mmCIF file of N, CA, C and O in Angstrom:
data_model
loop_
_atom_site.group_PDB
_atom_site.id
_atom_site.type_symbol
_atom_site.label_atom_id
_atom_site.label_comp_id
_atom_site.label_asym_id
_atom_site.label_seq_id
_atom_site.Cartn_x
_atom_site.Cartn_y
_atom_site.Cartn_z
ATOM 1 N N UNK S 1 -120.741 -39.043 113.496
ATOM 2 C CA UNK S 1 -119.416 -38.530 113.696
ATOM 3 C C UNK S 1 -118.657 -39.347 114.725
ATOM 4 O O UNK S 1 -117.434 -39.489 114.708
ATOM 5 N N UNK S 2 -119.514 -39.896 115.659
ATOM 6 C CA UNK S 2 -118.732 -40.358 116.317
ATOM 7 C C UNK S 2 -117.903 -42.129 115.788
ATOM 8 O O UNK S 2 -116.983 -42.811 116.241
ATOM 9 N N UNK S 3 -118.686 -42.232 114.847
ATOM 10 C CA UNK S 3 -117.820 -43.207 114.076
ATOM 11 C C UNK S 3 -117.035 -42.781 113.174
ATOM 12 O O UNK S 3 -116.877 -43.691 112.361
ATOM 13 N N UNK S 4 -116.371 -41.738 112.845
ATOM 14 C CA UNK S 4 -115.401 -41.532 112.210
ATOM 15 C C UNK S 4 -114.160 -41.824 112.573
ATOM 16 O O UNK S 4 -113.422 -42.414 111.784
ATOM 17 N N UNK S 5 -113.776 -41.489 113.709
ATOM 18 C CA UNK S 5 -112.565 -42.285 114.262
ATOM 19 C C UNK S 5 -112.144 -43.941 113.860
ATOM 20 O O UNK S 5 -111.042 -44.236 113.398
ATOM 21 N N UNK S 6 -113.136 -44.846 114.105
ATOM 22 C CA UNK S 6 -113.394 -45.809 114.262
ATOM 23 C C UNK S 6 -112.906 -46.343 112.502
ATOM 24 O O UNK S 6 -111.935 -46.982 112.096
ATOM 25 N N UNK S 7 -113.997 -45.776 111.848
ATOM 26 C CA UNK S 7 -113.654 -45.417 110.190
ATOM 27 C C UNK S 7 -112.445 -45.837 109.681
ATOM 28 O O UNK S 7 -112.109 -46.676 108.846
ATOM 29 N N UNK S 8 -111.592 -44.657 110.742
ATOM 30 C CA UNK S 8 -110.723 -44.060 109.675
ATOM 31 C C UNK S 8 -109.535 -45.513 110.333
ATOM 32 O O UNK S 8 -108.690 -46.008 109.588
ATOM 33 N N UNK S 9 -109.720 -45.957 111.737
ATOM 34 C CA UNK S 9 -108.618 -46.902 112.235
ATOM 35 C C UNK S 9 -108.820 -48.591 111.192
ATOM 36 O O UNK S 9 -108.154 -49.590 110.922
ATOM 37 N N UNK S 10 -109.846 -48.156 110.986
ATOM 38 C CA UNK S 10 -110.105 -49.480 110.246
ATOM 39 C C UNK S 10 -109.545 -49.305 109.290
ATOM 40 O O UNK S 10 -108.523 -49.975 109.139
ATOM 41 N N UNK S 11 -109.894 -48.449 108.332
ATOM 42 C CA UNK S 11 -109.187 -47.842 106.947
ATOM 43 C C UNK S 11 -107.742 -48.310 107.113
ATOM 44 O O UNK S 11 -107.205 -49.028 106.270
ATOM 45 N N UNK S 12 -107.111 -47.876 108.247
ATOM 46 C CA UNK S 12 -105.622 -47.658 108.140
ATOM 47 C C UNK S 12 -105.306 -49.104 108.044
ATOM 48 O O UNK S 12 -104.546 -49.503 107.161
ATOM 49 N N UNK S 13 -106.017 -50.164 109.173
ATOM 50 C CA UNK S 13 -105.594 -51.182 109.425
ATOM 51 C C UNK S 13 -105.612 -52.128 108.520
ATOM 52 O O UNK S 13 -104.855 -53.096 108.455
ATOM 53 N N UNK S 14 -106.779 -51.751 107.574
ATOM 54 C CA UNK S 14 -106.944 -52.591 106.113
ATOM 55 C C UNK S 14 -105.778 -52.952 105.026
ATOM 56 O O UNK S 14 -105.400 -53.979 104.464
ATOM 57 N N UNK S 15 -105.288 -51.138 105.022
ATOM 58 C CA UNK S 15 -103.956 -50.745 104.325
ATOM 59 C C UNK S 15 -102.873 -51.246 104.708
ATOM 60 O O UNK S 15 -102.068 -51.716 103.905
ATOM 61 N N UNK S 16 -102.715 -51.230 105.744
ATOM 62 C CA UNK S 16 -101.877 -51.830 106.523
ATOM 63 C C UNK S 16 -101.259 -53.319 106.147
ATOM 64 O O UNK S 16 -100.107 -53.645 105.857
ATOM 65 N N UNK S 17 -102.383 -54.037 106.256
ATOM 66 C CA UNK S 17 -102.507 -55.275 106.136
ATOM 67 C C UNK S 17 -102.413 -56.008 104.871
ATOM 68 O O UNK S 17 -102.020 -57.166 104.728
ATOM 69 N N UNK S 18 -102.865 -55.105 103.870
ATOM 70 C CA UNK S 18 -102.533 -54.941 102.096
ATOM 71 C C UNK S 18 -101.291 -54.719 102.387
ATOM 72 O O UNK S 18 -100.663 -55.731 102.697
ATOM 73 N N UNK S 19 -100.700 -53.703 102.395
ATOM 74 C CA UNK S 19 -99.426 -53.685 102.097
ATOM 75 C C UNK S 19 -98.650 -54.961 103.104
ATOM 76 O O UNK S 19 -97.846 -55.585 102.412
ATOM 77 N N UNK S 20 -98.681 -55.207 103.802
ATOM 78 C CA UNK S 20 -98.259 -56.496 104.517
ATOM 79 C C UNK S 20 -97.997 -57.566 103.523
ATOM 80 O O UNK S 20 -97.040 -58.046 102.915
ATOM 81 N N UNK S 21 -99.490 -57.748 103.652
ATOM 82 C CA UNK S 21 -99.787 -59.135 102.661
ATOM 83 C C UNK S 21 -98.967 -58.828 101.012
ATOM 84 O O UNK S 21 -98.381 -59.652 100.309
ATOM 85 N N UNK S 22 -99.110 -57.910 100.855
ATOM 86 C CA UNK S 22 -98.275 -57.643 99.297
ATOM 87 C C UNK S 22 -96.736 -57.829 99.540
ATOM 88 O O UNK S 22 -96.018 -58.696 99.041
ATOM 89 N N UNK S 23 -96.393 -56.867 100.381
ATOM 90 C CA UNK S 23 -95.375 -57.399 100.807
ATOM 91 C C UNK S 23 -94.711 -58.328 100.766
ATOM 92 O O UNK S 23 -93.549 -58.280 100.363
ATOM 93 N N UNK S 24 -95.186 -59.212 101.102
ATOM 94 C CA UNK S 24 -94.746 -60.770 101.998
ATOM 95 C C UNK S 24 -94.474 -61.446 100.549
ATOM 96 O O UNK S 24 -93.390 -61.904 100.188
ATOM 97 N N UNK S 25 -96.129 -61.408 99.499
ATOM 98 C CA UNK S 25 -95.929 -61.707 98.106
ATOM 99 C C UNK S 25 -94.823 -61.550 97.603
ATOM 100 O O UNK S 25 -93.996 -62.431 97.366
ATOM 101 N N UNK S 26 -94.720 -60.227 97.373
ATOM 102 C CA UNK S 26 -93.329 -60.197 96.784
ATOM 103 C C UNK S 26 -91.820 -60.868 97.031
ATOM 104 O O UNK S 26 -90.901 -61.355 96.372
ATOM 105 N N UNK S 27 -92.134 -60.604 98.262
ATOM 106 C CA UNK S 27 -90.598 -61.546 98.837
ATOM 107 C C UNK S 27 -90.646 -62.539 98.514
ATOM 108 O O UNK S 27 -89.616 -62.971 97.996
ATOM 109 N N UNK S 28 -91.992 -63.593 98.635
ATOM 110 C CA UNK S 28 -91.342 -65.072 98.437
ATOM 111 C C UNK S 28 -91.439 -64.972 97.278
ATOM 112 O O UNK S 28 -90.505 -65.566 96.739
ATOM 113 N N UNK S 29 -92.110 -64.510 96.571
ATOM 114 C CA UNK S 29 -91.865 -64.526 94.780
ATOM 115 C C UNK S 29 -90.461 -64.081 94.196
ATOM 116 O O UNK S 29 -90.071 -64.389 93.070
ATOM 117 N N UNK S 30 -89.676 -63.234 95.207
ATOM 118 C CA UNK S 30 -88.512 -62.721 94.778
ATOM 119 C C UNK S 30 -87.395 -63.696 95.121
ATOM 120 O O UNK S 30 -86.318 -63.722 94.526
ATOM 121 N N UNK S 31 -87.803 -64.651 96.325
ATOM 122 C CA UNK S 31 -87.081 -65.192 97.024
ATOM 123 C C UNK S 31 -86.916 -66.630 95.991
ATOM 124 O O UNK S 31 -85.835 -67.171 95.757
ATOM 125 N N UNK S 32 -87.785 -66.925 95.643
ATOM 126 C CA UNK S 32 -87.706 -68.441 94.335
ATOM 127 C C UNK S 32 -87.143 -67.737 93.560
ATOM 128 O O UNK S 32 -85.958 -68.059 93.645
ATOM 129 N N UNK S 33 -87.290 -66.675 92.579
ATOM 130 C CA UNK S 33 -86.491 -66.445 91.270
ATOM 131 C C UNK S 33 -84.923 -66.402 92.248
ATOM 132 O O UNK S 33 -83.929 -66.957 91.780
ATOM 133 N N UNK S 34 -84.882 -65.932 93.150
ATOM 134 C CA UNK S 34 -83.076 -65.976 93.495
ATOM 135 C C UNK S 34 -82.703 -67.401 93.709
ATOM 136 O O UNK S 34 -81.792 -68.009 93.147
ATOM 137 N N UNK S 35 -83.422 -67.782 94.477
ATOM 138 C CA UNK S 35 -83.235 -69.695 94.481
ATOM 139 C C UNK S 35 -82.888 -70.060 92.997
ATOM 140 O O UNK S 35 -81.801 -70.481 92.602
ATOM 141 N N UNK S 36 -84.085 -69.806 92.197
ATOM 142 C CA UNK S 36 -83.725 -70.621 90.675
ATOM 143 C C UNK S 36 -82.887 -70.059 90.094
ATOM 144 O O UNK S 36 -82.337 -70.680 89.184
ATOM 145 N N UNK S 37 -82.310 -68.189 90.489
ATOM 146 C CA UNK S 37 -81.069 -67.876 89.639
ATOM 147 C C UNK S 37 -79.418 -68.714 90.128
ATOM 148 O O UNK S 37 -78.517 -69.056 89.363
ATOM 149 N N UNK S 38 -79.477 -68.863 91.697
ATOM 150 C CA UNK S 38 -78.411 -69.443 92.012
ATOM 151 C C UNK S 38 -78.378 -71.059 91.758
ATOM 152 O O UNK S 38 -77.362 -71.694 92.039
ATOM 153 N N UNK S 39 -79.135 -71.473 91.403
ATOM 154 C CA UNK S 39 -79.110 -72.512 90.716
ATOM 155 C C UNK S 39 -78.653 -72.737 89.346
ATOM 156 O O UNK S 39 -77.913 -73.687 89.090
ATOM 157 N N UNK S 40 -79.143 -71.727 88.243
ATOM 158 C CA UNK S 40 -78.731 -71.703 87.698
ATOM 159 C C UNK S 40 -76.848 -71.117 86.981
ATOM 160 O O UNK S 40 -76.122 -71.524 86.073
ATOM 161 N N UNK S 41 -76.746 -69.939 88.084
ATOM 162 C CA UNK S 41 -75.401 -70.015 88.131
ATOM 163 C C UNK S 41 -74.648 -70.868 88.720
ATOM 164 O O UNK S 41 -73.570 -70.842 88.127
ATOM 165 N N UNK S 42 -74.606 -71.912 89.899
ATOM 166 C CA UNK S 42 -74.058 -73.190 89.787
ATOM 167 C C UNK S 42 -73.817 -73.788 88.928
ATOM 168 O O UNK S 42 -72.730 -74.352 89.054
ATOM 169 N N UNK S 43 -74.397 -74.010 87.879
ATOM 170 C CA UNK S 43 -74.265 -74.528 86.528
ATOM 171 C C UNK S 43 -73.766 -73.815 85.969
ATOM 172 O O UNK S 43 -72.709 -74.443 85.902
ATOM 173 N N UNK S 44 -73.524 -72.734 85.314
ATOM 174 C CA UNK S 44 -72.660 -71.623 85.115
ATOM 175 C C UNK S 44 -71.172 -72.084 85.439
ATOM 176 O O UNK S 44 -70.186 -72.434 84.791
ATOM 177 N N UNK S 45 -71.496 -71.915 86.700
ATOM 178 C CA UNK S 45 -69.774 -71.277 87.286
ATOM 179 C C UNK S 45 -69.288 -73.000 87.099
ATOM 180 O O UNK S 45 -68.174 -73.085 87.616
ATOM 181 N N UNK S 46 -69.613 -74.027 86.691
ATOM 182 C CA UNK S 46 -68.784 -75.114 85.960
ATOM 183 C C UNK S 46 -67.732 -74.723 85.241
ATOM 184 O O UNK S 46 -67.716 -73.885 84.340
ATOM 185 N N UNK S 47 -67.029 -75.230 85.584
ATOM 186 C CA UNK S 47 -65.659 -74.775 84.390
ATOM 187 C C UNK S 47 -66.016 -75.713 82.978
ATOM 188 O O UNK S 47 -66.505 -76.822 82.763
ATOM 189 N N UNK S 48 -65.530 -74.708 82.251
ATOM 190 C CA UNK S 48 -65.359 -75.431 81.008
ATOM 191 C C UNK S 48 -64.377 -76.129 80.236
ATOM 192 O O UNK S 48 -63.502 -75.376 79.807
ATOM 193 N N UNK S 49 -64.200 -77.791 79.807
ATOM 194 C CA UNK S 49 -63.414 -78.259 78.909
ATOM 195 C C UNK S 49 -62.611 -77.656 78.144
ATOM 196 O O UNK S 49 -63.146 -77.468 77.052
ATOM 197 N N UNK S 50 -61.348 -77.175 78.209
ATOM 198 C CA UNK S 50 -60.725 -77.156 76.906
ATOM 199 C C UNK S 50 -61.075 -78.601 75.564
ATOM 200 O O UNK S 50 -61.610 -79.704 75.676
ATOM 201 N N UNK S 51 -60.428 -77.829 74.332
ATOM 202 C CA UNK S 51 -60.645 -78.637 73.270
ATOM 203 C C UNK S 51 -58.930 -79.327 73.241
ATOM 204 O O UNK S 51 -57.898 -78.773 73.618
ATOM 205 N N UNK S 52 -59.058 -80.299 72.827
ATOM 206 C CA UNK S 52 -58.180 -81.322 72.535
ATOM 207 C C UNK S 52 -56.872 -80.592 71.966
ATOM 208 O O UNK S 52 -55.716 -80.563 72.387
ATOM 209 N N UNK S 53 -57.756 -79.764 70.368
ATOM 210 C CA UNK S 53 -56.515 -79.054 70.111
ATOM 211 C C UNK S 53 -55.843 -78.021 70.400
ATOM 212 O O UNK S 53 -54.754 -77.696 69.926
ATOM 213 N N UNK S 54 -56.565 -77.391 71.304
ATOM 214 C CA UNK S 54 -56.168 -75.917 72.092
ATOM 215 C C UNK S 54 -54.775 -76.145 73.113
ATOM 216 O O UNK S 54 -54.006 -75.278 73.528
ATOM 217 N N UNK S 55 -54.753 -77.488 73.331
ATOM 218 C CA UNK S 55 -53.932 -77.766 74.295
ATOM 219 C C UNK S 55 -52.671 -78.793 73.674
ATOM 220 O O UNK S 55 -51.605 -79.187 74.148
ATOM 221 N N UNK S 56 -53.254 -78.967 72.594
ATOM 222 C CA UNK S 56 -51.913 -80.099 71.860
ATOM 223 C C UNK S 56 -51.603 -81.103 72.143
ATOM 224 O O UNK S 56 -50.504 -81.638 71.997
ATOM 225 N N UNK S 57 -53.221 -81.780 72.914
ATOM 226 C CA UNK S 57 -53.438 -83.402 73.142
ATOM 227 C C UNK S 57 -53.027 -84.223 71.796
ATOM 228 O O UNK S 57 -53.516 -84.053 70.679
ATOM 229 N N UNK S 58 -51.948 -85.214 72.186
ATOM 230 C CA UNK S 58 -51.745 -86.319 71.335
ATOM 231 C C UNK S 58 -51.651 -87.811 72.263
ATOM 232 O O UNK S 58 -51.381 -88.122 73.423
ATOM 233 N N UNK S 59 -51.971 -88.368 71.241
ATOM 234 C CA UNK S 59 -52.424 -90.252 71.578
ATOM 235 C C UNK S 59 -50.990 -90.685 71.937
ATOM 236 O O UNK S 59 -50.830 -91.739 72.553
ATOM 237 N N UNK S 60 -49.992 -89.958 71.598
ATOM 238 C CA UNK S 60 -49.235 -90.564 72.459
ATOM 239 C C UNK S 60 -48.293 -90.068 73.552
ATOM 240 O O UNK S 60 -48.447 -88.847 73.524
ATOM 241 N N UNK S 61 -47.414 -90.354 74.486
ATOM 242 C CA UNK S 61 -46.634 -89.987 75.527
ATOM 243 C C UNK S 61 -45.359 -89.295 75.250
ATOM 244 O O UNK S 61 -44.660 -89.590 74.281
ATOM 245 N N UNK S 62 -44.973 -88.119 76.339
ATOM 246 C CA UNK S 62 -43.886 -87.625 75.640
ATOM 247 C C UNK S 62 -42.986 -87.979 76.586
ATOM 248 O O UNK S 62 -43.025 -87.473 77.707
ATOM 249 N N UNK S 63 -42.109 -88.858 76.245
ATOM 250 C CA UNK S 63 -41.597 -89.562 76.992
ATOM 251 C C UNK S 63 -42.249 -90.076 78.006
ATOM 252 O O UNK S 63 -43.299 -90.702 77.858
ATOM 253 N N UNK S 64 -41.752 -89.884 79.019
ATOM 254 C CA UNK S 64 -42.431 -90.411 80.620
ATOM 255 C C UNK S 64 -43.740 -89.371 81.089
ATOM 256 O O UNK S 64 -44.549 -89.574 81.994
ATOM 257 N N UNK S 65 -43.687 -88.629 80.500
ATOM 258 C CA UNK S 65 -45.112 -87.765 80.742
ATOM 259 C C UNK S 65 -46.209 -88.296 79.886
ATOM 260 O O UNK S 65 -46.050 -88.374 78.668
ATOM 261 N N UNK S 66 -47.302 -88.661 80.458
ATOM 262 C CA UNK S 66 -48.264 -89.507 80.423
ATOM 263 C C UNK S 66 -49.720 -89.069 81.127
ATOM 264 O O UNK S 66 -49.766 -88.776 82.321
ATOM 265 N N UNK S 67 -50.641 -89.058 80.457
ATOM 266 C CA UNK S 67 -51.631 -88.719 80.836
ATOM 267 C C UNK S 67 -52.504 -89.570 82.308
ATOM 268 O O UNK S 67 -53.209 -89.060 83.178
ATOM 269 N N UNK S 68 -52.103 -90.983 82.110
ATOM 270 C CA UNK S 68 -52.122 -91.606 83.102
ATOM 271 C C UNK S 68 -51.396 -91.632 84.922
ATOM 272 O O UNK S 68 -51.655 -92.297 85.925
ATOM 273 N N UNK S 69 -50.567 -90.702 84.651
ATOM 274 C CA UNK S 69 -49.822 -90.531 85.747
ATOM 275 C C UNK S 69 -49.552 -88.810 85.949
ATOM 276 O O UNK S 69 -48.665 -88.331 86.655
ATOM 277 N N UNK S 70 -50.662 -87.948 85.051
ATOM 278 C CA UNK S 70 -51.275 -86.781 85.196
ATOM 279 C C UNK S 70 -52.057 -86.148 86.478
ATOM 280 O O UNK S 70 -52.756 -86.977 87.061
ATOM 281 N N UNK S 71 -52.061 -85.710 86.661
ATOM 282 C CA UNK S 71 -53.186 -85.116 88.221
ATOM 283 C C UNK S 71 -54.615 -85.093 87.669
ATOM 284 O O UNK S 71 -55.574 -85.642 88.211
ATOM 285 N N UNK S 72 -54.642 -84.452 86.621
ATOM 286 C CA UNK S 72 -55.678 -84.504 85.866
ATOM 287 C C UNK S 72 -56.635 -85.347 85.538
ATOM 288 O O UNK S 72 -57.845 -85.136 85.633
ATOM 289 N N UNK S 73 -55.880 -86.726 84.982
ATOM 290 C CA UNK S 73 -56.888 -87.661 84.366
ATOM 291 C C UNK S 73 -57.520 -88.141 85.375
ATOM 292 O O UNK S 73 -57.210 -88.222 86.564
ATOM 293 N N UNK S 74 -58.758 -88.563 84.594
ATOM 294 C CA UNK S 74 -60.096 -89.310 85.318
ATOM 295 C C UNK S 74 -59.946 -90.897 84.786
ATOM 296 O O UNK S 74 -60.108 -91.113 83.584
ATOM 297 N N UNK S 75 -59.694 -91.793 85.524
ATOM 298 C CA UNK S 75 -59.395 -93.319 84.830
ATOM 299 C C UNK S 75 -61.279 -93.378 84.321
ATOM 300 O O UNK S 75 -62.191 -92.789 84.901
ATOM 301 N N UNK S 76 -61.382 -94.183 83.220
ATOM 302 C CA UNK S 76 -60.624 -95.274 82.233
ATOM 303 C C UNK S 76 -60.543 -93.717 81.508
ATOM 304 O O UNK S 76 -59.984 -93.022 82.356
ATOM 305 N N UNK S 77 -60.818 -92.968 80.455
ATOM 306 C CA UNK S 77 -60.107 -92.339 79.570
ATOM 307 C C UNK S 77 -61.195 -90.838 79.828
ATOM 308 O O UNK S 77 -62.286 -90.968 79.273
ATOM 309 N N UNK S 78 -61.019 -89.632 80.507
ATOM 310 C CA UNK S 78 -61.250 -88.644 80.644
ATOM 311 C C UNK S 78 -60.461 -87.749 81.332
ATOM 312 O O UNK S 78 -59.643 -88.211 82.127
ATOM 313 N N UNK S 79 -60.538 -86.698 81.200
ATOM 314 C CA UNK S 79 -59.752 -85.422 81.725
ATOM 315 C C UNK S 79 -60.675 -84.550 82.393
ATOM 316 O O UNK S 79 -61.859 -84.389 82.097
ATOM 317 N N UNK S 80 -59.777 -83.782 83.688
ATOM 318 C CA UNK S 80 -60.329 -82.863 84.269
ATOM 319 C C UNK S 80 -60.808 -81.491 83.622
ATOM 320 O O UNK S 80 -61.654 -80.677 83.992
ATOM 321 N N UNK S 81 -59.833 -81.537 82.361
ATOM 322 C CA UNK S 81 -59.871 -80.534 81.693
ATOM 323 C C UNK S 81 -59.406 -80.113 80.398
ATOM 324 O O UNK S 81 -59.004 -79.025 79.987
ATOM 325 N N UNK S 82 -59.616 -81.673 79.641
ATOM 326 C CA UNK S 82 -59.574 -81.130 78.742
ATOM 327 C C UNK S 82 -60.741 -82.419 77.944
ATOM 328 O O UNK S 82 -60.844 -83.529 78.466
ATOM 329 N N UNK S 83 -61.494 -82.073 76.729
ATOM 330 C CA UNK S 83 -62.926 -82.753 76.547
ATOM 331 C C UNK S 83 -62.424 -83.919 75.483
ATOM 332 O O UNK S 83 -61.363 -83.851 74.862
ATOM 333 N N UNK S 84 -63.242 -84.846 75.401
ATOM 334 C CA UNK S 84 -63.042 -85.969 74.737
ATOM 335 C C UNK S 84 -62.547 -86.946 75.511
ATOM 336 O O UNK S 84 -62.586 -86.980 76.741
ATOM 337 N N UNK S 85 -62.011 -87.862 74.674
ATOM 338 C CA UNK S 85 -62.162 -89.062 75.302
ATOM 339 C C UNK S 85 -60.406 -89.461 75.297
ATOM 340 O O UNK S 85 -59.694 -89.633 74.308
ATOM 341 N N UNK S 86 -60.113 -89.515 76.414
ATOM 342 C CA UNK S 86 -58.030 -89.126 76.745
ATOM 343 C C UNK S 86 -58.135 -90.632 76.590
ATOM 344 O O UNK S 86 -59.013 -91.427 76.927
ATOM 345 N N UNK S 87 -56.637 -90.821 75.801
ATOM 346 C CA UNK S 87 -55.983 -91.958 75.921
ATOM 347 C C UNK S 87 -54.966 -92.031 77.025
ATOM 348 O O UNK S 87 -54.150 -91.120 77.171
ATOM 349 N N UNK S 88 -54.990 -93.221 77.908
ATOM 350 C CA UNK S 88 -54.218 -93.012 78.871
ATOM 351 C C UNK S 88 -52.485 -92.847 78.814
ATOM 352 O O UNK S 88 -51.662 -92.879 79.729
ATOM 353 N N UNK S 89 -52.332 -92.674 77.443
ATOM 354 C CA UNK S 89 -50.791 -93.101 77.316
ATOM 355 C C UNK S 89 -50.241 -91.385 76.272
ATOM 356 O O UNK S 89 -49.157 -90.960 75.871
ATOM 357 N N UNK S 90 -51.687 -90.871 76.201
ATOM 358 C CA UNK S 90 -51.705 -89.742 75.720
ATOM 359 C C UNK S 90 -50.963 -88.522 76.340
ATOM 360 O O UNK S 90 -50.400 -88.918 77.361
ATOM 361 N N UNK S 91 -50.713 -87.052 76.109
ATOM 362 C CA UNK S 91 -50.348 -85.909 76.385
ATOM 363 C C UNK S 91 -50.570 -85.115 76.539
ATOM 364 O O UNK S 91 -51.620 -85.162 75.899
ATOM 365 N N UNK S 92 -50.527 -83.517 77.142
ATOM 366 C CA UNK S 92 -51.058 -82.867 76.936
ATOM 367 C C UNK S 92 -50.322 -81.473 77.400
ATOM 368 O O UNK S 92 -49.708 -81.594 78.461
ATOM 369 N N UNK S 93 -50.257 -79.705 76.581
ATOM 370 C CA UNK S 93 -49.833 -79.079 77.309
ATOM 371 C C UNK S 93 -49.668 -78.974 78.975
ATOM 372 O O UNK S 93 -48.656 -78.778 79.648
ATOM 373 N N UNK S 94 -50.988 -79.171 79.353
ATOM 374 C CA UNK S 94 -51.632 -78.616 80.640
ATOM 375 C C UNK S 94 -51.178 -80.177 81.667
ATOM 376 O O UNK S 94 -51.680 -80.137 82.790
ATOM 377 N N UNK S 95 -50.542 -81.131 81.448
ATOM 378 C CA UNK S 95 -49.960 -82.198 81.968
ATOM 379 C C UNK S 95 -48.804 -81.937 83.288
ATOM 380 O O UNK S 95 -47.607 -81.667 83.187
ATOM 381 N N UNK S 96 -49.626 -82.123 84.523
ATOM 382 C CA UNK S 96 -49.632 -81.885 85.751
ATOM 383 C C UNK S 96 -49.082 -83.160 86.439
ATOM 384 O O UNK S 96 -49.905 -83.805 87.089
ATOM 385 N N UNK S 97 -47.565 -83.703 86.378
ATOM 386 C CA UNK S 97 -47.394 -85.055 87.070
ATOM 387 C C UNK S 97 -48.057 -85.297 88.388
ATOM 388 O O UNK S 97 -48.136 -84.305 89.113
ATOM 389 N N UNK S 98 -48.526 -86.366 88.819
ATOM 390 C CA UNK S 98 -49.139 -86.837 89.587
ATOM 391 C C UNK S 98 -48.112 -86.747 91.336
ATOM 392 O O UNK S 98 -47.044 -87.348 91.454
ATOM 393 N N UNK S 99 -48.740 -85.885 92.515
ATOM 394 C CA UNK S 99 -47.825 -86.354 93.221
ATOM 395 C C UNK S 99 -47.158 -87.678 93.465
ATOM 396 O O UNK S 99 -47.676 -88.623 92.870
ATOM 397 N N UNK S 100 -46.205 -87.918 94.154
ATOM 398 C CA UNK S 100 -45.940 -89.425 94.897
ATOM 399 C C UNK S 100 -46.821 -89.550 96.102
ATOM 400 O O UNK S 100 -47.296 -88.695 96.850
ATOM 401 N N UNK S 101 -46.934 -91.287 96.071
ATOM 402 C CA UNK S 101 -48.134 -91.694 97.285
ATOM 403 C C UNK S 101 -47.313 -92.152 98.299
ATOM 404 O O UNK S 101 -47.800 -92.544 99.359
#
């Protein structure tokens, strides 16, 4: 009897220490899937391309509005936002003149 005390502190401290250690498991196991989910929503939250024709891209300029002197375009022939391959002399609804430098 007189080791029952003794017993029972050990008992607790065992439990204790399980649940600790489980514990801890879980977190970093919880802690990578949130790492790899915000990773994967980074990629997500990319904006997406409009299509060429959604926006009424044409190969050529409407008048002095020009894809080349757009805010938008990416030199030699891409857009911020809209997909394919922009001609620089091209158009587009979403055609944002370029500030002055």
């Amino acid at each position: 009897m007189a080791n029952a005390p003794q017993d029972q502190q050990a008992e607790i401290s065992e439990i204790s220490r399980r649940s600790l250690l489980g514990g801890l498991a879980s977190a970093a196991g919880g802690a990578a899937l949130l790492g790899a989910g915000m990773t994967v929503n980074r990629a997500d939250a990319a904006p997406a391309k409009t299509a060429q024709k959604a926006v009424a891209y044409q190969e050529t300029p409407k008048g002095e509005l020009r894809c080349d002197n757009c805010k938008q375009f990416e030199p030699a022939s891409s857009c911020k936002v809209v997909e394919g391959t922009i001609n620089p002399a091209g158009w587009c609804k979403v055609y944002i003149k370029k500030p002055a430098v």
